[in-house]
XYZ file of C-alpha atoms in Angstrom:
171
model
C 111.649 -108.852 148.474
C 112.422 -105.166 148.367
C 112.980 -103.666 144.919
C 115.117 -100.596 144.432
C 114.223 -99.113 141.053
C 116.979 -96.916 139.639
C 116.662 -94.703 136.589
C 119.777 -94.544 134.431
C 121.938 -91.422 134.564
C 121.635 -88.572 132.096
C 122.450 -89.353 128.444
C 123.226 -87.065 125.497
C 119.777 -87.951 124.108
C 118.186 -86.703 127.346
C 119.993 -83.376 127.006
C 119.004 -83.008 123.352
C 115.386 -84.084 123.941
C 115.689 -86.987 121.496
C 113.284 -89.933 121.698
C 115.869 -92.723 121.736
C 115.480 -96.439 122.403
C 118.003 -98.207 120.186
C 120.125 -101.003 121.639
C 122.776 -100.571 122.928
C 122.115 -96.813 122.873
C 124.296 -93.941 124.028
C 126.399 -93.774 127.139
C 126.209 -91.181 129.888
C 127.054 -87.487 129.959
C 129.495 -86.191 132.582
C 126.465 -85.414 134.773
C 125.108 -88.923 134.168
C 128.419 -90.427 135.279
C 128.348 -88.237 138.407
C 124.795 -89.413 139.119
C 125.990 -93.018 138.794
C 128.841 -92.424 141.221
C 126.465 -90.782 143.707
C 124.472 -94.018 143.907
C 127.301 -95.546 145.933
C 126.875 -92.922 148.662
C 123.089 -92.727 148.394
C 122.756 -96.491 148.922
C 125.715 -96.935 151.283
C 123.510 -98.062 154.175
C 121.307 -100.314 152.048
C 122.050 -103.999 151.697
C 121.716 -105.073 148.067
C 121.821 -108.762 147.227
C 121.600 -108.534 143.430
C 121.671 -105.920 140.687
C 119.872 -106.278 137.353
C 120.547 -103.943 134.419
C 119.093 -103.697 130.936
C 120.833 -104.421 127.651
C 121.300 -100.661 127.272
C 124.795 -99.227 127.831
C 123.362 -96.368 129.896
C 121.990 -98.701 132.592
C 125.195 -100.709 132.755
C 127.280 -97.536 133.143
C 124.860 -96.237 135.775
C 125.201 -99.435 137.793
C 128.971 -99.786 137.337
C 130.119 -97.768 140.391
C 127.580 -99.525 142.638
C 128.523 -102.924 141.197
C 132.213 -102.225 141.828
C 131.600 -100.971 145.370
C 129.503 -104.036 146.245
C 131.532 -106.652 144.375
C 128.398 -107.894 142.623
C 128.046 -109.239 139.095
C 125.173 -107.433 137.338
C 122.569 -109.568 135.619
C 121.898 -108.125 132.152
C 118.262 -108.587 131.152
C 116.683 -107.286 127.966
C 113.317 -107.054 129.733
C 114.509 -103.939 131.554
C 115.418 -102.042 128.364
C 113.822 -98.806 127.269
C 110.221 -98.408 126.244
C 110.676 -98.776 122.488
C 109.634 -95.619 120.677
C 109.198 -97.277 117.277
C 108.238 -94.766 114.592
C 109.179 -91.902 116.931
C 112.844 -92.986 117.105
C 115.259 -90.061 116.836
C 112.490 -87.451 116.814
C 112.554 -84.249 118.843
C 109.462 -82.481 117.499
C 106.655 -81.586 119.881
C 103.951 -83.786 118.275
C 106.212 -86.861 118.576
C 107.085 -86.124 122.184
C 103.385 -85.548 122.938
C 102.508 -88.903 121.322
C 105.153 -90.677 123.423
C 103.921 -89.049 126.643
C 100.256 -89.651 125.730
C 100.895 -93.367 125.168
C 102.987 -93.732 128.313
C 100.360 -91.982 130.448
C 97.607 -94.149 128.922
C 99.549 -97.223 130.072
C 100.040 -95.695 133.507
C 96.301 -95.103 133.684
C 95.619 -98.772 132.912
C 95.074 -98.689 129.136
C 97.710 -101.261 128.186
C 96.077 -101.862 124.796
C 97.612 -98.598 123.545
C 100.599 -99.200 121.299
C 103.617 -96.939 120.892
C 103.501 -96.065 117.155
C 105.392 -98.823 115.354
C 106.347 -100.538 118.613
C 104.975 -102.490 121.579
C 101.694 -102.256 123.436
C 101.642 -101.584 127.147
C 100.887 -105.276 127.728
C 104.114 -106.287 125.977
C 106.232 -103.673 127.735
C 104.951 -104.491 131.220
C 105.149 -108.264 130.605
C 108.869 -108.154 129.846
C 109.569 -106.121 132.992
C 107.370 -108.526 134.987
C 109.547 -111.428 133.817
C 112.653 -109.812 135.283
C 110.868 -109.014 138.553
C 109.731 -112.652 138.760
C 113.303 -113.812 138.199
C 114.509 -111.443 140.920
C 111.838 -112.820 143.270
C 112.993 -116.369 142.558
C 116.396 -115.494 144.022
C 114.722 -115.193 147.417
C 116.948 -112.185 148.068
C 116.051 -109.504 150.568
C 116.842 -106.548 148.293
C 117.329 -106.349 144.524
C 118.211 -103.240 142.515
C 116.882 -102.883 138.962
C 118.368 -100.225 136.663
C 116.120 -99.172 133.792
C 114.605 -96.159 132.074
C 112.409 -93.700 133.940
C 109.486 -94.218 131.553
C 109.694 -97.983 132.003
C 109.851 -97.659 135.786
C 106.890 -95.251 135.818
C 104.736 -97.499 133.635
C 105.539 -100.621 135.643
C 104.960 -98.946 139.021
C 101.680 -97.395 137.904
C 100.341 -100.746 136.687
C 101.776 -103.053 139.340
C 101.669 -101.156 142.629
C 98.787 -99.908 144.738
C 100.424 -96.709 145.987
C 101.515 -95.062 142.728
C 98.825 -93.246 140.764
C 98.741 -91.190 137.594
C 99.146 -87.883 139.464
C 102.346 -89.164 141.076
C 103.642 -90.352 137.692
C 103.064 -86.940 136.117
C 105.128 -85.134 138.777
């Protein structure tokens, strides 16, 4: 199975630099909606058999133009949701952002025992994404698109693939 991993479009929290992981979360900015619409063209020549989205509004809105163009019903799975930021929720200060990035990069470097302050460990985060990937594999589809958060995609790729390393994640 081929996985196409899609990061959700830009949100107001992205613009404001807010650590945000509440469900259902904010929608998309005008740029985020444009990014979502551009997926239709970007993936026009790619066969997609199924689309999975998280329980977050931003992933559902990102997938919506592609879903409509393909006539597919998106599968909503909580396992694809944001990396929960726990005690850092709503923060914009530099120490909080540094803590988030430090924890995420520790996971990407293989230290899944690290815990986001007041939230999940890397083991828990990766396990829930793994469950959705396993479900997608069980479809025996050729190509499945998963729409999630960039941090979640980075952490999963760094821990579950052989061709994505920490230097690639940092770029």
